[in-house]
Structure formats: C-alpha cells, structure tokens
mmCIF file of C-alpha atoms in Angstrom:
data_model
loop_
_atom_site.group_PDB
_atom_site.id
_atom_site.type_symbol
_atom_site.label_atom_id
_atom_site.label_comp_id
_atom_site.label_asym_id
_atom_site.label_seq_id
_atom_site.Cartn_x
_atom_site.Cartn_y
_atom_site.Cartn_z
ATOM 1 C CA MET S 29 0.000 0.000 0.000
ATOM 2 C CA LYS S 30 2.819 2.397 0.955
ATOM 3 C CA LEU S 31 4.531 1.676 -2.353
ATOM 4 C CA ASN S 32 1.319 2.369 -4.251
ATOM 5 C CA ARG S 33 0.817 5.665 -2.410
ATOM 6 C CA LEU S 34 4.416 6.642 -3.106
ATOM 7 C CA HIS S 35 3.952 5.763 -6.777
ATOM 8 C CA LEU S 36 0.813 7.918 -6.989
ATOM 9 C CA SER S 37 2.553 10.828 -5.284
ATOM 10 C CA LEU S 38 5.417 10.680 -7.742
ATOM 11 C CA LEU S 39 2.967 10.619 -10.652
ATOM 12 C CA SER S 40 1.181 13.674 -9.260
ATOM 13 C CA LEU S 41 4.440 15.588 -8.909
ATOM 14 C CA ALA S 42 5.438 14.664 -12.455
ATOM 15 C CA THR S 43 2.100 15.895 -13.778
ATOM 16 C CA VAL S 44 2.401 19.241 -11.976
ATOM 17 C CA ALA S 45 5.953 19.689 -13.251
ATOM 18 C CA SER S 46 4.843 18.887 -16.797
ATOM 19 C CA LEU S 47 2.027 21.451 -16.628
ATOM 20 C CA ALA S 48 4.363 24.091 -15.256
ATOM 21 C CA LEU S 49 6.842 23.532 -18.064
ATOM 22 C CA SER S 50 4.161 23.662 -20.739
ATOM 23 C CA SER S 51 2.883 26.975 -19.381
ATOM 24 C CA CYS S 52 6.351 28.530 -19.312
ATOM 25 C CA GLY S 53 7.596 27.595 -22.748
ATOM 26 C CA GLY S 54 7.258 25.321 -25.730
ATOM 27 C CA SER S 55 3.946 25.343 -27.559
ATOM 28 C CA THR S 56 1.273 27.930 -26.828
ATOM 29 C CA THR S 57 -2.478 27.739 -27.117
ATOM 30 C CA PRO S 58 -4.210 30.969 -28.204
ATOM 31 C CA ASP S 59 -7.819 31.862 -27.456
ATOM 32 C CA ASN S 60 -9.032 29.966 -30.506
ATOM 33 C CA GLY S 61 -7.849 26.681 -28.948
ATOM 34 C CA LYS S 62 -5.384 25.831 -31.713
ATOM 35 C CA LYS S 63 -1.898 24.847 -30.678
ATOM 36 C CA GLN S 64 0.959 27.011 -31.938
ATOM 37 C CA THR S 65 4.655 26.330 -31.861
ATOM 38 C CA PRO S 66 7.159 29.145 -31.251
ATOM 39 C CA GLU S 67 7.981 29.008 -34.966
ATOM 40 C CA ASP S 68 4.327 29.528 -35.893
ATOM 41 C CA THR S 69 4.094 32.686 -33.815
ATOM 42 C CA LYS S 70 6.784 34.266 -35.996
ATOM 43 C CA LYS S 71 4.716 33.756 -39.128
ATOM 44 C CA GLU S 72 2.074 36.269 -40.140
ATOM 45 C CA ASN S 73 -0.877 35.102 -42.149
ATOM 46 C CA PRO S 74 -1.332 37.899 -44.709
ATOM 47 C CA ASP S 75 -4.999 37.031 -45.167
ATOM 48 C CA ASN S 76 -6.027 37.057 -41.548
ATOM 49 C CA ASN S 77 -5.829 38.863 -38.268
ATOM 50 C CA PRO S 78 -5.826 36.652 -35.147
ATOM 51 C CA ASN S 79 -8.071 39.174 -33.399
ATOM 52 C CA THR S 80 -10.870 38.888 -35.971
ATOM 53 C CA GLY S 81 -12.612 36.122 -34.056
ATOM 54 C CA ASN S 82 -12.749 38.278 -30.926
ATOM 55 C CA LEU S 83 -14.403 41.233 -32.656
ATOM 56 C CA PRO S 84 -18.114 41.970 -33.060
ATOM 57 C CA ALA S 85 -19.642 41.075 -36.404
ATOM 58 C CA LEU S 86 -18.826 43.659 -39.061
ATOM 59 C CA SER S 87 -21.902 45.639 -40.082
ATOM 60 C CA VAL S 88 -21.912 47.952 -43.130
ATOM 61 C CA SER S 89 -24.700 50.005 -44.709
ATOM 62 C CA ILE S 90 -24.748 52.370 -47.680
ATOM 63 C CA GLU S 91 -27.032 55.290 -48.532
ATOM 64 C CA GLY S 92 -27.424 57.855 -51.289
ATOM 65 C CA GLU S 93 -26.705 57.702 -55.002
ATOM 66 C CA ILE S 94 -23.893 58.775 -57.297
ATOM 67 C CA ASN S 95 -24.397 57.981 -60.973
ATOM 68 C CA PRO S 96 -21.585 55.665 -62.162
ATOM 69 C CA THR S 97 -21.470 56.905 -65.757
ATOM 70 C CA THR S 98 -23.045 60.380 -66.016
ATOM 71 C CA PHE S 99 -22.349 63.416 -63.844
ATOM 72 C CA VAL S 100 -25.383 64.604 -61.886
ATOM 73 C CA SER S 101 -24.965 67.808 -59.902
ATOM 74 C CA GLY S 102 -25.542 67.582 -56.161
ATOM 75 C CA GLN S 103 -25.332 63.811 -55.872
ATOM 76 C CA LYS S 104 -23.810 62.356 -52.731
ATOM 77 C CA GLY S 105 -23.699 59.175 -50.688
ATOM 78 C CA SER S 106 -22.450 57.742 -47.420
ATOM 79 C CA VAL S 107 -21.224 54.470 -45.936
ATOM 80 C CA SER S 108 -21.699 53.590 -42.261
ATOM 81 C CA PHE S 109 -20.004 50.757 -40.359
ATOM 82 C CA ASN S 110 -19.392 49.676 -36.774
ATOM 83 C CA ARG S 111 -15.673 48.884 -37.147
ATOM 84 C CA PHE S 112 -12.925 48.607 -39.737
ATOM 85 C CA PRO S 113 -12.320 45.256 -41.463
ATOM 86 C CA ALA S 114 -9.630 43.262 -39.667
ATOM 87 C CA SER S 115 -8.560 40.917 -42.465
ATOM 88 C CA VAL S 116 -8.285 40.728 -46.236
ATOM 89 C CA GLU S 117 -11.207 38.315 -46.286
ATOM 90 C CA GLU S 118 -13.421 40.735 -44.376
ATOM 91 C CA PHE S 119 -12.367 43.539 -46.702
ATOM 92 C CA LYS S 120 -13.346 41.455 -49.729
ATOM 93 C CA GLN S 121 -16.746 40.786 -48.184
ATOM 94 C CA VAL S 122 -17.326 44.502 -47.688
ATOM 95 C CA ARG S 123 -16.179 45.177 -51.246
ATOM 96 C CA ASN S 124 -18.722 42.682 -52.543
ATOM 97 C CA GLN S 125 -21.369 44.639 -50.669
ATOM 98 C CA ILE S 126 -20.485 48.240 -51.580
ATOM 99 C CA GLY S 127 -17.629 48.215 -54.128
ATOM 100 C CA LYS S 128 -19.854 48.482 -57.187
ATOM 101 C CA THR S 129 -20.976 51.987 -56.210
ATOM 102 C CA PRO S 130 -18.761 55.097 -56.454
ATOM 103 C CA HIS S 131 -19.232 56.182 -52.835
ATOM 104 C CA GLY S 132 -18.814 52.608 -51.641
ATOM 105 C CA ALA S 133 -15.466 52.328 -53.415
ATOM 106 C CA ALA S 134 -14.355 55.671 -51.979
ATOM 107 C CA ALA S 135 -15.170 54.447 -48.469
ATOM 108 C CA LEU S 136 -13.284 51.201 -49.120
ATOM 109 C CA ASN S 137 -10.213 53.273 -49.869
ATOM 110 C CA ILE S 138 -10.317 54.929 -46.432
ATOM 111 C CA MET S 139 -10.831 51.519 -44.847
ATOM 112 C CA ALA S 140 -7.816 50.089 -46.679
ATOM 113 C CA LEU S 141 -5.608 53.039 -45.717
ATOM 114 C CA GLU S 142 -6.510 52.677 -42.035
ATOM 115 C CA MET S 143 -5.901 48.927 -42.305
ATOM 116 C CA TYR S 144 -2.481 49.679 -43.778
ATOM 117 C CA ARG S 145 -1.715 51.996 -40.883
ATOM 118 C CA ARG S 146 -2.477 49.129 -38.494
ATOM 119 C CA ASN S 147 -0.862 46.327 -40.475
ATOM 120 C CA ALA S 148 1.092 47.098 -43.656
ATOM 121 C CA ASN S 149 0.909 43.525 -44.946
ATOM 122 C CA ILE S 150 -2.866 43.255 -44.697
ATOM 123 C CA GLY S 151 -3.527 46.839 -45.766
ATOM 124 C CA MET S 152 -1.315 46.630 -48.848
ATOM 125 C CA GLN S 153 -3.263 43.653 -50.151
ATOM 126 C CA CYS S 154 -6.503 45.585 -49.723
ATOM 127 C CA LEU S 155 -5.117 48.639 -51.524
ATOM 128 C CA GLU S 156 -4.002 46.421 -54.406
ATOM 129 C CA ILE S 157 -7.533 45.030 -54.690
ATOM 130 C CA ILE S 158 -9.170 48.446 -55.111
ATOM 131 C CA GLY S 159 -6.403 50.674 -56.489
ATOM 132 C CA THR S 160 -5.545 51.593 -60.058
ATOM 133 C CA LYS S 161 -2.140 50.631 -61.423
ATOM 134 C CA ASN S 162 -0.691 54.092 -60.745
ATOM 135 C CA TYR S 163 -2.211 54.315 -57.278
ATOM 136 C CA VAL S 164 -0.435 51.224 -55.968
ATOM 137 C CA ALA S 165 2.728 51.516 -58.080
ATOM 138 C CA PRO S 166 5.695 50.364 -55.927
ATOM 139 C CA LYS S 167 7.561 53.636 -56.504
ATOM 140 C CA GLY S 168 4.519 55.884 -56.664
ATOM 141 C CA ALA S 169 3.860 58.833 -54.370
ATOM 142 C CA LEU S 170 1.365 56.965 -52.194
ATOM 143 C CA MET S 171 3.593 53.958 -51.629
ATOM 144 C CA ASN S 172 6.607 56.125 -50.847
ATOM 145 C CA LYS S 173 4.574 58.018 -48.278
ATOM 146 C CA LEU S 174 3.042 54.932 -46.692
ATOM 147 C CA LYS S 175 6.355 53.120 -46.481
ATOM 148 C CA GLY S 176 7.719 56.092 -44.597
ATOM 149 C CA GLY S 177 5.045 55.458 -42.009
ATOM 150 C CA VAL S 178 1.781 57.202 -41.232
ATOM 151 C CA LYS S 179 2.970 59.693 -38.638
ATOM 152 C CA LYS S 180 -0.451 60.552 -37.219
ATOM 153 C CA PRO S 181 -2.556 57.693 -35.832
ATOM 154 C CA TYR S 182 -5.682 59.781 -36.408
ATOM 155 C CA GLN S 183 -4.878 60.430 -40.093
ATOM 156 C CA TYR S 184 -7.885 58.476 -41.387
ATOM 157 C CA ALA S 185 -10.144 59.082 -38.399
ATOM 158 C CA ALA S 186 -10.481 62.578 -39.874
ATOM 159 C CA TYR S 187 -12.685 61.149 -42.635
ATOM 160 C CA LEU S 188 -15.312 59.945 -40.166
ATOM 161 C CA ASP S 189 -18.372 61.926 -39.108
ATOM 162 C CA GLY S 190 -17.930 63.822 -35.867
ATOM 163 C CA ALA S 191 -14.127 63.546 -35.729
ATOM 164 C CA ARG S 192 -12.376 66.901 -35.316
ATOM 165 C CA TYR S 193 -8.959 68.072 -34.216
ATOM 166 C CA ASP S 194 -10.465 69.747 -31.145
ATOM 167 C CA ASN S 195 -12.281 66.631 -29.878
ATOM 168 C CA GLY S 196 -9.383 64.207 -30.273
ATOM 169 C CA TYR S 197 -10.677 63.048 -33.668
ATOM 170 C CA LYS S 198 -13.327 61.060 -31.849
ATOM 171 C CA PRO S 199 -15.979 60.091 -34.420
ATOM 172 C CA THR S 200 -19.624 59.407 -33.795
ATOM 173 C CA LYS S 201 -20.795 55.802 -34.052
ATOM 174 C CA PRO S 202 -21.514 54.050 -36.233
ATOM 175 C CA TYR S 203 -18.622 55.422 -38.272
ATOM 176 C CA THR S 204 -19.767 57.267 -41.388
ATOM 177 C CA ILE S 205 -17.786 58.310 -44.472
ATOM 178 C CA ARG S 206 -19.418 60.900 -46.734
ATOM 179 C CA VAL S 207 -18.753 61.307 -50.456
ATOM 180 C CA LYS S 208 -20.009 63.875 -52.979
ATOM 181 C CA VAL S 209 -19.487 64.719 -56.633
ATOM 182 C CA ASP S 210 -16.883 67.305 -57.636
ATOM 183 C CA GLU S 211 -19.022 70.079 -59.107
ATOM 184 C CA GLY S 212 -16.009 71.717 -60.748
ATOM 185 C CA ARG S 213 -14.295 68.872 -62.578
ATOM 186 C CA GLN S 214 -17.314 66.590 -62.904
ATOM 187 C CA TYR S 215 -16.545 63.400 -64.903
ATOM 188 C CA GLY S 216 -13.801 62.897 -67.460
ATOM 189 C CA LYS S 217 -12.797 60.484 -70.194
ATOM 190 C CA SER S 218 -9.371 59.234 -71.246
ATOM 191 C CA GLY S 219 -8.071 58.589 -74.750
ATOM 192 C CA ASN S 220 -9.230 54.990 -74.392
ATOM 193 C CA ASP S 221 -12.762 56.169 -73.608
ATOM 194 C CA ILE S 222 -12.300 55.210 -69.973
ATOM 195 C CA ILE S 223 -14.720 57.191 -67.795
ATOM 196 C CA TYR S 224 -13.259 58.791 -64.670
ATOM 197 C CA LEU S 225 -15.418 60.036 -61.818
ATOM 198 C CA ASN S 226 -14.096 63.001 -59.843
ATOM 199 C CA LEU S 227 -15.429 62.972 -56.293
ATOM 200 C CA TYR S 228 -14.736 64.433 -52.864
ATOM 201 C CA ILE S 229 -14.484 62.585 -49.554
ATOM 202 C CA VAL S 230 -15.431 64.817 -46.643
ATOM 203 C CA ASN S 231 -12.305 65.461 -44.549
ATOM 204 C CA ASN S 232 -12.835 66.970 -41.100
ATOM 205 C CA GLY S 233 -9.120 67.405 -40.509
ATOM 206 C CA SER S 234 -8.468 69.825 -43.345
ATOM 207 C CA ASP S 235 -9.741 73.087 -44.783
ATOM 208 C CA LYS S 236 -10.737 71.236 -47.930
ATOM 209 C CA ASP S 237 -12.226 67.852 -48.706
ATOM 210 C CA ALA S 238 -10.079 65.116 -50.218
ATOM 211 C CA ILE S 239 -10.074 64.526 -53.963
ATOM 212 C CA ILE S 240 -10.573 60.973 -55.177
ATOM 213 C CA LYS S 241 -10.815 59.660 -58.732
ATOM 214 C CA LEU S 242 -12.649 56.447 -59.624
ATOM 215 C CA THR S 243 -12.982 54.290 -62.715
ATOM 216 C CA ARG S 244 -14.205 50.826 -63.570
ATOM 217 C CA HIS S 245 -11.269 50.330 -65.907
ATOM 218 C CA ASP S 246 -7.632 51.276 -66.220
ATOM 219 C CA GLU S 247 -4.776 50.076 -68.413
ATOM 220 C CA GLU S 248 -4.543 46.895 -66.330
ATOM 221 C CA ASN S 249 -8.243 46.130 -66.250
ATOM 222 C CA MET S 250 -10.156 46.669 -69.469
ATOM 223 C CA ASP S 251 -12.767 43.983 -68.847
ATOM 224 C CA PRO S 252 -16.048 45.591 -69.983
ATOM 225 C CA LYS S 253 -17.934 43.344 -67.553
ATOM 226 C CA ASN S 254 -16.073 44.618 -64.505
ATOM 227 C CA GLU S 255 -18.555 46.134 -62.058
ATOM 228 C CA TYR S 256 -16.160 47.160 -59.303
ATOM 229 C CA PHE S 257 -14.666 50.620 -59.085
ATOM 230 C CA LEU S 258 -10.929 51.213 -58.832
ATOM 231 C CA VAL S 259 -9.642 54.241 -56.967
ATOM 232 C CA TYR S 260 -6.850 56.790 -57.144
ATOM 233 C CA MET S 261 -6.655 59.268 -54.276
ATOM 234 C CA SER S 262 -3.922 61.854 -54.668
ATOM 235 C CA ASP S 263 -4.811 63.426 -51.308
ATOM 236 C CA ALA S 264 -4.435 60.168 -49.377
ATOM 237 C CA TYR S 265 -1.013 61.053 -48.007
ATOM 238 C CA PHE S 266 -1.642 64.701 -47.089
ATOM 239 C CA ASN S 267 -1.409 65.134 -43.328
ATOM 240 C CA VAL S 268 -4.499 66.263 -41.463
ATOM 241 C CA ARG S 269 -4.491 69.009 -38.865
ATOM 242 C CA ASP S 270 -2.640 68.229 -35.630
ATOM 243 C CA ILE S 271 -4.769 67.176 -32.706
ATOM 244 C CA LYS S 272 -5.473 69.922 -30.153
ATOM 245 C CA PHE S 273 -2.900 69.982 -27.346
ATOM 246 C CA ASP S 274 -5.414 69.143 -24.603
ATOM 247 C CA GLN S 275 -6.970 66.204 -26.465
ATOM 248 C CA THR S 276 -6.039 62.517 -26.716
ATOM 249 C CA PHE S 277 -6.769 60.249 -29.656
ATOM 250 C CA GLU S 278 -8.501 57.136 -28.329
ATOM 251 C CA GLY S 279 -8.138 55.008 -31.454
ATOM 252 C CA LEU S 280 -10.695 53.393 -33.755
ATOM 253 C CA ASP S 281 -12.536 50.077 -33.641
#
C-alpha cells in the first residue's frame, strides 16, 4: 500500500511539473484553442488577423446615389459601419457589398488606408484590390509616403463623421464616411474612352475635402464586364491638422 501511495505521489508531482513547463515555454495555445509552436508565432498570415474572431460582427450600410457613368450635380452618398475590417477576407466581403458603387469604393479606400496603418501587410493587399495601377505603383507617391510610415494615428479618423482636431478626432458611431461629386471637374474620359469620376471625400481634418478619382477600368483592367470601381486618391497622403494639445486620440474600432 505504501509503495502504491508513493507511486501515486510521484505521478502527481510529475504531472504538476509537466504542466508548469508547458505553461512557461514550448507550444502555446491561443484563445481559438489551436496549438501554436514558437515558430508559428513568428509567421504572419497575410490574409487574416488573429483578433478577428474576438471582434463583433462587421456591419456595413450604404445610402445615397452617385451615378456611375453620367455626372449629376448635387449627388452624394455615405457608408456607415461599426468597425474597420480586420482581415483581407473581411475587406473582400465589404467590397462585394459596396464596391460596385462610387461612394462605396471611396469608403473602401479609407478603410484600406486605415488597415495599412495598423498592419502594412494586410492593408497593402486591400489597396491592391481596389487601387488603379498608378495608385499602388511600388515607386509611386502613395507607396513612398506609406512606407515612410503614417505619422499621425488619427490620419484616417479625420474622414469619419464627428471627428475633429479639437475633440481628439473622436468620431460618432456608427462610423460614417461621406462622399459627394466634384461640381467643378465633374466626370472625365481618357483617350481609351475610360470614364473617370471626380469625387470628394469629406475630410474633417483639413480646410478642404479630399479629392478621389474612380474608374471601372484602367490600363490593367479593361474587362467591360467589370462592375467594381478602382480608386486613385492623390490626397491620401496629405497630413491632417494636428490634434489639439489638450486632447487625446482614443483610437478606432
């Protein structure tokens, strides 16, 4: 009996020691229950964000109308959402929902830029999905600026309703991005009969709204059946007004 008790005690000690070792090093088990090795933690899945599963469901709605082929004075639209997409897959889902409208595509651009600010790998893939060839050119102005780092964490919060420099760029919820036609330049057409839409995205961090150009086709995508808009935003890398000295930026969902 004493031997059996001793044997059981030794087994118990061995079990405790094993658990202690596993909690201090070796493999780890994240919240999703899947086992990861130390090598796995060094790898970044470019199509996913490990936090996605911990976030509330992404909700997006779109309102208003902007004609996709013919300029109509006074037209405008808006996109509202409860948080930014956290992965390439989520971004694609949102694009399927709103990317066939001009104001939806413009809002997607702000989403992708904020995603890039948070994670360059994920954000770059999203920009490549919606951007024209020149917009995402490796040595283009946008890429050079982004690679240098977005210096202000509230850079893209400025495009959300309610966010101002004097309130810490704290937007109202749900987040809303507003887009309107450019009454001055209206719509244009290239030598290849490609229609370009000139629009404005309301920017609360600047004295003027941001210019954005959209098209369903560029030199890389001449498919007449393409329904999604591609974007080029020359104002994407212009810094917004500095936050007021007595305010703190609380971040975005």
